[in-house]
Coordinates of N, CA and C in Angstrom, one line a residue:
D18 N 0.2 2.9 2.6 CA 0.0 1.6 2.4 C -0.7 1.0 1.8
A19 N -1.7 1.6 0.9 CA -2.5 0.9 -0.3 C -1.4 0.7 -1.4
A20 N -0.5 2.0 -1.6 CA 0.4 1.9 -2.6 C 1.6 0.9 -2.5
K21 N 1.8 0.3 -1.2 CA 2.5 -0.8 -1.0 C 1.9 -2.1 -1.3
Y22 N 0.5 -2.3 -0.8 CA -0.3 -3.3 -1.4 C -0.1 -3.6 -2.8
W23 N -0.4 -2.4 -3.6 CA -0.4 -2.6 -5.0 C 1.0 -2.6 -5.4
A24 N 2.0 -2.2 -5.0 CA 3.2 -2.3 -5.6 C 3.8 -4.1 -5.6
G25 N 2.9 -4.6 -4.3 CA 3.6 -6.4 -4.3 C 2.3 -6.9 -5.1
R26 N 1.8 -6.7 -5.6 CA 0.2 -7.5 -7.0 C 0.7 -7.9 -7.7
P27 N 1.7 -7.2 -8.8 CA 1.6 -7.6 -10.1 C 2.5 -8.4 -10.1
Q28 N 2.0 -9.6 -11.3 CA 2.6 -10.8 -11.2 C 3.5 -11.0 -12.9
R29 N 4.6 -11.1 -13.1 CA 5.6 -11.1 -14.6 C 4.6 -12.3 -15.4
G30 N 4.4 -12.1 -16.8 CA 3.7 -13.0 -17.7 C 4.0 -12.3 -19.1
A31 N 3.5 -13.3 -19.8 CA 3.5 -12.8 -21.4 C 2.9 -11.3 -21.8
G32 N 4.0 -10.6 -21.9 CA 3.2 -8.9 -22.5 C 3.6 -8.2 -21.3
G33 N 4.1 -8.6 -20.2 CA 4.6 -7.7 -18.7 C 4.0 -8.0 -17.9
L34 N 3.8 -7.0 -16.8 CA 3.2 -7.4 -15.6 C 1.5 -7.4 -15.8
H35 N 1.1 -8.2 -14.9 CA -0.4 -8.5 -14.7 C -0.9 -8.5 -13.6
L36 N -2.2 -8.1 -13.0 CA -2.9 -8.1 -11.9 C -3.8 -9.1 -12.0
R37 N -3.6 -10.1 -11.4 CA -4.5 -11.7 -11.6 C -5.2 -11.8 -10.5
N38 N -6.7 -12.2 -10.7 CA -7.4 -12.7 -9.2 C -8.0 -11.6 -9.0
V39 N -8.3 -10.5 -9.5 CA -8.9 -9.2 -8.7 C -10.3 -9.2 -8.9
Q40 N -10.8 -8.8 -8.3 CA -12.5 -8.1 -8.1 C -12.7 -7.1 -8.7
G41 N -13.2 -6.8 -10.0 CA -13.1 -5.1 -11.0 C -14.3 -5.0 -10.5
P42 N -15.0 -3.7 -11.3 CA -16.5 -3.2 -10.7 C -17.3 -3.9 -11.0
N43 N -17.6 -5.1 -11.4 CA -18.8 -6.0 -11.7 C -18.1 -6.9 -10.4
E44 N -19.3 -7.2 -9.3 CA -18.5 -7.9 -8.3 C -19.1 -9.3 -8.6
Y45 N -19.7 -9.3 -9.8 CA -20.6 -10.8 -10.5 C -19.5 -11.9 -11.2
H46 N -18.2 -11.2 -11.7 CA -17.6 -11.8 -12.0 C -16.1 -12.3 -11.1
V47 N -15.9 -13.0 -10.7 CA -14.4 -13.1 -9.7 C -14.1 -14.4 -10.1
P48 N -12.9 -14.4 -10.2 CA -12.2 -13.4 -10.2 C -11.7 -13.1 -11.7
V49 N -11.0 -11.9 -11.6 CA -10.6 -11.4 -13.0 C -9.5 -10.9 -13.1
N50 N -8.7 -11.0 -14.3 CA -7.3 -11.0 -14.8 C -7.4 -10.0 -15.4
D51 N -6.4 -8.9 -15.0 CA -6.3 -7.5 -15.9 C -7.2 -7.1 -16.4
S52 N -8.1 -6.5 -14.9 CA -9.4 -5.7 -15.1 C -9.1 -4.1 -15.4
F53 N -9.1 -3.8 -16.4 CA -9.0 -2.4 -16.6 C -8.9 -1.1 -15.6
F54 N -10.3 -1.5 -14.9 CA -10.7 -0.8 -14.1 C -9.8 -0.6 -12.5
T55 N -9.5 -2.2 -12.5 CA -8.4 -2.5 -11.1 C -7.2 -1.8 -11.6
N56 N -6.7 -1.9 -12.9 CA -5.5 -1.9 -13.2 C -5.4 0.0 -13.2
A57 N -6.3 0.4 -13.6 CA -6.3 1.8 -13.5 C -6.4 2.5 -12.1
M58 N -7.1 1.8 -11.3 CA -7.0 2.3 -9.9 C -5.7 2.0 -9.2
A59 N -4.8 1.1 -9.4 CA -4.2 0.5 -9.0 C -2.8 1.8 -9.5
A60 N -2.7 1.9 -10.6 CA -1.9 3.1 -11.3 C -2.0 4.1 -10.5
W61 N -3.1 4.6 -10.2 CA -3.4 6.1 -9.6 C -3.1 5.8 -8.4
N62 N -3.1 4.8 -7.5 CA -2.6 4.9 -6.4 C -1.5 4.6 -6.0
L63 N -0.5 3.9 -6.8 CA 1.2 3.9 -7.0 C 1.5 5.6 -7.0
R64 N 0.9 6.4 -8.3 CA 1.6 7.6 -8.7 C 1.1 8.6 -7.3
K65 N -0.5 8.6 -7.0 CA -0.4 9.2 -5.5 C 0.4 9.0 -4.7
G66 N 0.7 8.0 -4.4 CA 1.7 7.2 -3.4 C 3.1 7.8 -3.5
A67 N 3.6 8.1 -4.5 CA 4.6 8.5 -5.2 C 5.0 10.0 -4.8
E68 N 4.0 10.5 -5.4 CA 3.6 12.1 -5.3 C 3.5 12.6 -3.7
V69 N 2.7 11.6 -2.8 CA 2.8 12.2 -1.5 C 4.2 11.8 -1.1
A70 N 5.0 10.6 -1.2 CA 6.2 10.5 -1.1 C 7.0 12.1 -1.3
T71 N 7.1 12.2 -2.3 CA 8.3 13.5 -2.8 C 7.4 14.8 -1.9
W72 N 6.3 15.1 -1.8 CA 5.6 15.9 -1.2 C 6.1 16.1 0.3
L73 N 5.9 15.0 0.8 CA 6.3 14.9 2.5 C 8.0 14.7 2.0
S74 N 8.6 14.6 1.5 CA 10.1 14.5 1.8 C 10.4 15.8 1.7
N75 N 10.1 16.7 0.6 CA 10.2 18.1 0.5 C 9.6 19.1 1.6
L76 N 8.5 18.7 2.4 CA 8.4 19.3 3.4 C 8.9 18.7 5.0
S77 N 9.0 17.5 4.8 CA 9.6 17.3 6.1 C 10.4 15.3 6.3
P78 N 11.7 15.8 5.5 CA 12.4 14.5 5.4 C 12.0 13.6 6.3
G79 N 12.5 14.1 7.9 CA 12.3 13.3 9.0 C 10.7 12.9 9.0
S80 N 9.8 13.6 8.5 CA 8.0 12.6 8.3 C 8.3 11.6 7.4
L81 N 9.3 11.6 6.6 CA 8.9 10.5 5.4 C 9.8 9.4 5.8
E82 N 10.9 9.8 6.5 CA 11.5 8.7 7.5 C 10.7 7.7 8.1
R83 N 10.4 8.3 8.8 CA 9.0 7.7 9.8 C 8.1 6.7 9.6
L84 N 7.8 7.7 8.4 CA 6.6 6.9 8.0 C 7.2 5.6 7.2
Q85 N 7.9 5.8 6.4 CA 8.8 4.3 5.8 C 9.1 3.3 6.7
R86 N 9.3 3.6 8.0 CA 9.8 2.9 8.8 C 8.9 2.0 9.2
M87 N 7.3 3.3 9.4 CA 6.0 2.3 10.2 C 5.5 1.6 9.0
L88 N 5.7 1.9 7.9 CA 4.8 1.6 6.8 C 5.8 0.1 6.3
E89 N 7.2 -0.1 6.8 CA 7.9 -1.1 6.5 C 8.3 -1.1 5.2
L90 N 8.5 0.3 4.6 CA 9.1 0.4 3.4 C 10.4 0.9 2.9
P91 N 11.2 -0.2 2.1 CA 12.3 0.3 1.6 C 12.8 1.4 1.5
D92 N 14.0 2.1 1.4 CA 14.5 3.0 1.5 C 14.3 3.7 0.0
S93 N 14.1 3.2 -0.5 CA 14.1 3.9 -2.5 C 12.4 3.6 -2.2
A94 N 11.6 3.4 -1.9 CA 10.1 3.4 -1.7 C 9.9 5.3 -1.6

């Protein structure tokens, strides 16, 4: 579900995709655009979500389908 959240956050702009109005590790500087830390954590979370989906698909395709429905993910996720 966290990967679903991060997948919906990027905004297109000059130079590609951007994460705008996030809180980085320094909570005294809010909002921040394109925080290196937040971008790295979001990318890690998305990669892990994809890895878990692949693992679950290999282990139990039916379980992955149920999880996709429960999290309201598209079939291609």
